[in-house]
Amino acid sequence: SELLARSLFACGISTVLQTSLGSRLPLVQIPSFEYLVPAMVLSSHLSPVYARITSLQNSLPGTAMASTCPAPHCAITGSRVASLREVSGAVLVSGLVQLVLGVSGMCGWAARHCGPMVLAPSLSIIGLSAYKEAAFFCSTNWGIALLLVLLAVTFSQHLGSCRLPFCAWPQAQGGSMEPSVPTLRTFSVLLPFAGVCIVCAILSHLHIPWESLDLAVAQLSWANSTFHAPWLRIPYAGEWGWPLLTPRALAVGIAMAIGCSMNSVGCYVLCGRLLQAPRLAPHACNRGLCTEGLGSLLAGLLGTPGGTAASIANACATGLTQAGSRPSVQVSALACVVLGMSPRLAGLLTRIPLAVHGGVLCVTYAVAVGTGISYFQYADIDSGRNIFIVGFAMFMALLVPRWLGAAPAHLATGWVPLDLLFLSLLMVPVFLTGFLSFFLENTVSG
């Protein structure tokens, strides 16, 4: 609950900066998968070290050390504190790198050289990269997940033009009433989400077994983490200790910044495409990356394990609802800030069933895949050069992370920070697709 609240607080402030000073697109800022993967790489490298230290301390007589907590009501103790501080240090470094990329104009330069052969595979892989997580969440209850998908598809596609007579807006001029808006399409994500959550609550109230959880997930104490959290706590920097800036954190932070920057540029293009807006100017991309860097700096100082980046799911939901209003996104940012100051309210979000998350991912990320495919109309897809670029970039983006996940020990240069940098980058499909397609598109003649 504490970590989630702090993350929401940073994301809310970053969203306000993004919509008012940054790219000015209606995008919510969240901790993306491109932060999660390097953080897990760093944590998996740190955990064996701390486990050996703890076992050595406990094996020596008279040297067993009690775990200390850096803040009141904090449940993170011992080696977990040091691990979290080092991950926060990586997030802090990623924010600094993003600021450098934005101020120097490198982000805008790269976006200007991204043609259809770069955007098509990159956006497609951004959508396909979440299929494992979506399948895992849906596996807790496929019926609930399919119900949400069915309702969302019906509201956004089959009933997208359905207008309810009681939903009409007064026009600014003349005082006449505008024809009712397509309400079901506008709320094609919110209504199914709320309806399925109500169904899950009813099933739980009736004590009907409906959710099958993985053993590791079932051991998480959702209720205790929610009910023991305080109602009000304003997060501040250094409450859990300052971030640790080590060579490992520096390497992983650079990988975070590169992966998240590529994801954010793709999200800017995706949002503009879905809203049929002109392509974002290079200086707007640079401003957007600078504001994301400021958000990641705040998140690192607050001790969260993830920075802030543009939300792919939010951009895809905008495409489904066709509601591209910046004030509505700023209202959601205000809600994030309020939740960030109340760990108990933020902890209630953890009670949302995983199957509901899986259904939302299935609907939203599918839009990213389709948007990427739509960019093929601007290229000669019958060209052997273009066929190779697209096929090679997408295939390697799916192959390399699975290969390294099965045998991470094969990547050993002899220097741990360099190993973590390569592993953090090569485990992110977005980086692989963007790098390979950008390199081949700008070096292969044709």
Short mmCIF file of C-alpha atoms in Angstrom, two decimals, residues 33-257:
data_model
loop_
_atom_site.label_atom_id
_atom_site.label_comp_id
_atom_site.label_asym_id
_atom_site.label_seq_id
_atom_site.Cartn_x
_atom_site.Cartn_y
_atom_site.Cartn_z
CA PHE A 33 6.79 -2.49 -18.13
CA GLU A 34 10.03 -0.89 -19.33
CA TYR A 35 10.73 0.08 -15.71
CA LEU A 36 9.57 -3.21 -14.26
CA VAL A 37 11.84 -5.49 -16.29
CA PRO A 38 15.16 -3.74 -15.42
CA ALA A 39 14.04 -3.42 -11.79
CA MET A 40 13.43 -7.16 -11.67
CA VAL A 41 16.82 -7.81 -13.29
CA LEU A 42 18.54 -5.69 -10.63
CA SER A 43 16.52 -7.20 -7.77
CA SER A 44 17.20 -10.77 -8.93
CA HIS A 45 20.91 -9.95 -8.98
CA LEU A 46 20.80 -8.41 -5.50
CA SER A 47 18.69 -11.06 -3.76
CA PRO A 48 21.29 -13.88 -3.80
CA VAL A 49 23.91 -11.50 -2.36
CA TYR A 50 21.69 -10.39 0.50
CA ALA A 51 20.53 -13.95 1.09
CA ARG A 52 24.15 -15.08 1.54
CA ILE A 53 24.89 -12.16 3.89
CA THR A 54 21.79 -12.90 5.99
CA SER A 55 22.55 -16.62 6.21
CA LEU A 56 26.16 -15.87 7.19
CA GLN A 57 25.04 -13.47 9.91
CA ASN A 58 22.50 -15.92 11.28
CA SER A 59 24.97 -18.82 11.24
CA LEU A 60 27.53 -17.05 13.46
CA PRO A 61 26.71 -17.21 17.21
CA GLY A 62 25.85 -13.87 18.75
CA THR A 63 25.76 -11.99 15.44
CA ALA A 64 22.10 -12.36 14.49
CA MET A 65 20.88 -8.87 13.66
CA ALA A 66 17.34 -7.66 14.08
CA SER A 67 15.82 -6.04 11.01
CA THR A 68 15.33 -2.32 11.37
CA CYS A 69 12.64 -0.31 9.69
CA PRO A 70 13.54 3.11 8.30
CA ALA A 71 10.09 4.61 8.80
CA PRO A 72 7.08 4.17 11.10
CA HIS A 73 4.47 1.59 10.08
CA CYS A 74 6.88 0.28 7.44
CA ALA A 75 6.81 -3.41 6.60
CA ILE A 76 9.93 -3.42 4.43
CA THR A 77 12.90 -4.53 6.47
CA GLY A 78 16.48 -5.68 6.29
CA SER A 79 17.91 -6.47 2.90
CA ARG A 80 14.68 -5.45 1.20
CA VAL A 81 15.33 -1.85 2.19
CA ALA A 82 18.78 -1.85 0.59
CA SER A 83 17.40 -3.54 -2.53
CA LEU A 84 14.56 -1.02 -2.82
CA ARG A 85 16.95 1.90 -2.29
CA GLU A 86 19.21 0.68 -5.08
CA VAL A 87 16.26 0.23 -7.44
CA SER A 88 15.12 3.76 -6.51
CA GLY A 89 18.62 4.94 -7.35
CA ALA A 90 18.25 3.40 -10.80
CA VAL A 91 14.92 5.23 -11.24
CA LEU A 92 16.62 8.48 -10.23
CA VAL A 93 19.37 7.91 -12.82
CA SER A 94 16.76 7.15 -15.48
CA GLY A 95 15.07 10.49 -14.79
CA LEU A 96 18.36 12.34 -15.21
CA VAL A 97 19.11 10.53 -18.48
CA GLN A 98 15.62 11.31 -19.81
CA LEU A 99 16.16 14.98 -18.98
CA VAL A 100 19.42 14.94 -20.93
CA LEU A 101 17.77 13.23 -23.91
CA GLY A 102 14.96 15.78 -23.90
CA VAL A 103 17.05 18.91 -23.39
CA SER A 104 19.63 17.88 -26.00
CA GLY A 105 16.93 17.28 -28.62
CA MET A 106 17.92 13.68 -29.29
CA CYS A 107 14.37 12.47 -28.72
CA GLY A 108 12.95 14.80 -31.36
CA TRP A 109 15.76 13.92 -33.79
CA ALA A 110 15.05 10.20 -33.43
CA ALA A 111 11.29 10.72 -33.79
CA ARG A 112 11.86 12.69 -37.00
CA HIS A 113 13.77 9.74 -38.51
CA CYS A 114 11.15 7.15 -37.58
CA GLY A 115 9.30 6.18 -40.74
CA PRO A 116 6.59 3.58 -41.29
CA MET A 117 9.13 0.74 -41.24
CA VAL A 118 10.09 1.78 -37.70
CA LEU A 119 6.67 2.69 -36.35
CA ALA A 120 4.81 -0.36 -37.68
CA PRO A 121 6.88 -3.09 -35.96
CA SER A 122 7.55 -0.98 -32.85
CA LEU A 123 3.87 -0.24 -32.13
CA SER A 124 2.93 -3.83 -32.91
CA ILE A 125 5.52 -5.17 -30.47
CA ILE A 126 4.42 -2.67 -27.82
CA GLY A 127 1.00 -4.31 -28.00
CA LEU A 128 2.27 -7.88 -28.23
CA SER A 129 4.74 -7.46 -25.35
CA ALA A 130 1.95 -7.67 -22.75
CA TYR A 131 0.44 -10.96 -23.90
CA LYS A 132 2.15 -13.03 -21.17
CA GLU A 133 0.93 -10.77 -18.37
CA ALA A 134 -2.56 -10.64 -19.87
CA ALA A 135 -2.72 -14.44 -20.11
CA PHE A 136 -1.48 -14.83 -16.53
CA PHE A 137 -4.07 -12.41 -15.16
CA CYS A 138 -6.89 -13.93 -17.21
CA SER A 139 -5.98 -17.44 -16.07
CA THR A 140 -7.29 -16.67 -12.57
CA ASN A 141 -10.80 -16.73 -14.07
CA TRP A 142 -11.27 -16.84 -17.82
CA GLY A 143 -15.03 -16.35 -17.48
CA ILE A 144 -14.67 -12.96 -15.77
CA ALA A 145 -12.00 -11.84 -18.25
CA LEU A 146 -14.04 -12.90 -21.28
CA LEU A 147 -17.13 -11.17 -19.89
CA LEU A 148 -15.22 -7.89 -19.67
CA VAL A 149 -13.78 -8.33 -23.17
CA LEU A 150 -17.24 -9.13 -24.58
CA LEU A 151 -18.83 -6.07 -22.97
CA ALA A 152 -16.00 -3.75 -24.05
CA VAL A 153 -16.11 -4.96 -27.66
CA THR A 154 -19.89 -4.70 -27.77
CA PHE A 155 -20.00 -1.17 -26.34
CA SER A 156 -17.10 0.23 -28.39
CA GLN A 157 -17.73 -1.49 -31.72
CA HIS A 158 -21.25 -2.89 -32.12
CA LEU A 159 -23.01 -0.16 -30.13
CA GLY A 160 -20.47 2.59 -30.81
CA SER A 161 -22.97 4.79 -32.60
CA CYS A 162 -25.79 4.18 -30.12
CA ARG A 163 -26.95 7.50 -28.63
CA LEU A 164 -28.98 7.65 -25.45
CA PRO A 165 -31.69 10.36 -25.49
CA PHE A 166 -31.03 11.55 -21.94
CA CYS A 167 -27.33 12.29 -22.63
CA ALA A 168 -27.30 15.63 -24.45
CA TRP A 169 -25.09 18.67 -24.00
CA PRO A 170 -26.18 22.32 -24.33
CA GLN A 171 -24.31 24.11 -27.08
CA ALA A 172 -22.34 27.24 -26.27
CA GLN A 173 -24.04 29.27 -29.00
CA GLY A 174 -27.78 29.67 -29.39
CA GLY A 175 -28.73 27.67 -26.32
CA SER A 176 -29.87 24.70 -28.43
CA MET A 177 -29.28 21.11 -27.47
CA GLU A 178 -26.61 19.13 -29.27
CA PRO A 179 -27.64 15.59 -30.33
CA SER A 180 -26.93 13.08 -27.60
CA VAL A 181 -23.37 11.80 -27.48
CA PRO A 182 -22.45 8.11 -28.09
CA THR A 183 -22.48 7.28 -24.39
CA LEU A 184 -21.76 3.56 -24.66
CA ARG A 185 -18.67 4.17 -26.77
CA THR A 186 -17.45 6.97 -24.52
CA PHE A 187 -17.69 4.68 -21.47
CA SER A 188 -16.82 1.46 -23.30
CA VAL A 189 -13.99 0.73 -20.86
CA LEU A 190 -15.38 2.18 -17.62
CA LEU A 191 -18.84 0.54 -17.75
CA PRO A 192 -17.57 -3.03 -18.39
CA PHE A 193 -14.89 -2.55 -15.74
CA ALA A 194 -17.41 -1.39 -13.12
CA GLY A 195 -19.95 -4.05 -14.09
CA VAL A 196 -17.50 -6.94 -13.87
CA CYS A 197 -16.12 -5.68 -10.54
CA ILE A 198 -19.69 -5.67 -9.17
CA VAL A 199 -20.16 -9.25 -10.38
CA CYS A 200 -16.92 -10.29 -8.65
CA ALA A 201 -18.01 -8.59 -5.41
CA ILE A 202 -21.35 -10.41 -5.50
CA LEU A 203 -19.65 -13.76 -6.04
CA SER A 204 -17.29 -13.10 -3.16
CA HIS A 205 -20.17 -12.02 -0.89
CA LEU A 206 -22.04 -15.25 -1.67
CA HIS A 207 -18.87 -17.25 -0.90
CA ILE A 208 -18.87 -18.79 -4.36
CA PRO A 209 -15.35 -19.99 -5.29
CA TRP A 210 -14.59 -18.30 -8.56
CA GLU A 211 -10.96 -17.15 -8.50
CA SER A 212 -8.07 -19.59 -8.88
CA LEU A 213 -4.77 -17.96 -7.95
CA ASP A 214 -1.22 -19.05 -8.50
CA LEU A 215 0.46 -20.19 -5.26
CA ALA A 216 2.82 -17.22 -5.20
CA VAL A 217 -0.05 -14.77 -5.74
CA ALA A 218 -2.29 -16.50 -3.21
CA GLN A 219 0.31 -15.95 -0.50
CA LEU A 220 0.14 -12.17 -0.87
CA SER A 221 -1.66 -10.60 2.07
CA TRP A 222 -3.94 -8.16 0.29
CA ALA A 223 -6.23 -7.54 3.27
CA ASN A 224 -3.52 -6.96 5.85
CA SER A 225 -1.63 -4.54 3.63
CA THR A 226 -4.81 -2.52 3.15
CA PHE A 227 -6.35 -2.47 6.62
CA HIS A 228 -3.11 -1.68 8.47
CA ALA A 229 -2.15 1.27 6.28
CA PRO A 230 -2.80 4.82 7.53
CA TRP A 231 -5.60 6.93 6.11
CA LEU A 232 -3.42 9.97 5.51
CA ARG A 233 0.30 10.23 4.89
CA ILE A 234 1.90 12.80 2.64
CA PRO A 235 4.99 11.23 1.02
CA TYR A 236 8.26 13.11 1.14
CA ALA A 237 11.76 12.48 -0.16
CA GLY A 238 14.10 10.42 2.00
CA GLU A 239 11.45 8.99 4.31
CA TRP A 240 12.68 5.46 3.62
CA GLY A 241 16.29 6.49 3.08
CA TRP A 242 17.88 8.18 0.10
CA PRO A 243 18.38 6.27 -3.16
CA LEU A 244 21.64 4.35 -3.50
CA LEU A 245 23.71 5.41 -6.52
CA THR A 246 25.92 2.41 -7.26
CA PRO A 247 27.50 1.29 -10.56
CA ARG A 248 24.76 -1.33 -10.82
CA ALA A 249 22.04 1.29 -10.31
CA LEU A 250 23.71 3.55 -12.87
CA ALA A 251 23.74 0.81 -15.52
CA VAL A 252 20.16 -0.28 -14.89
CA GLY A 253 18.99 3.37 -14.80
CA ILE A 254 20.45 4.00 -18.25
CA ALA A 255 18.62 0.92 -19.55
CA MET A 256 15.38 2.15 -17.94
CA ALA A 257 15.73 5.57 -19.56
#
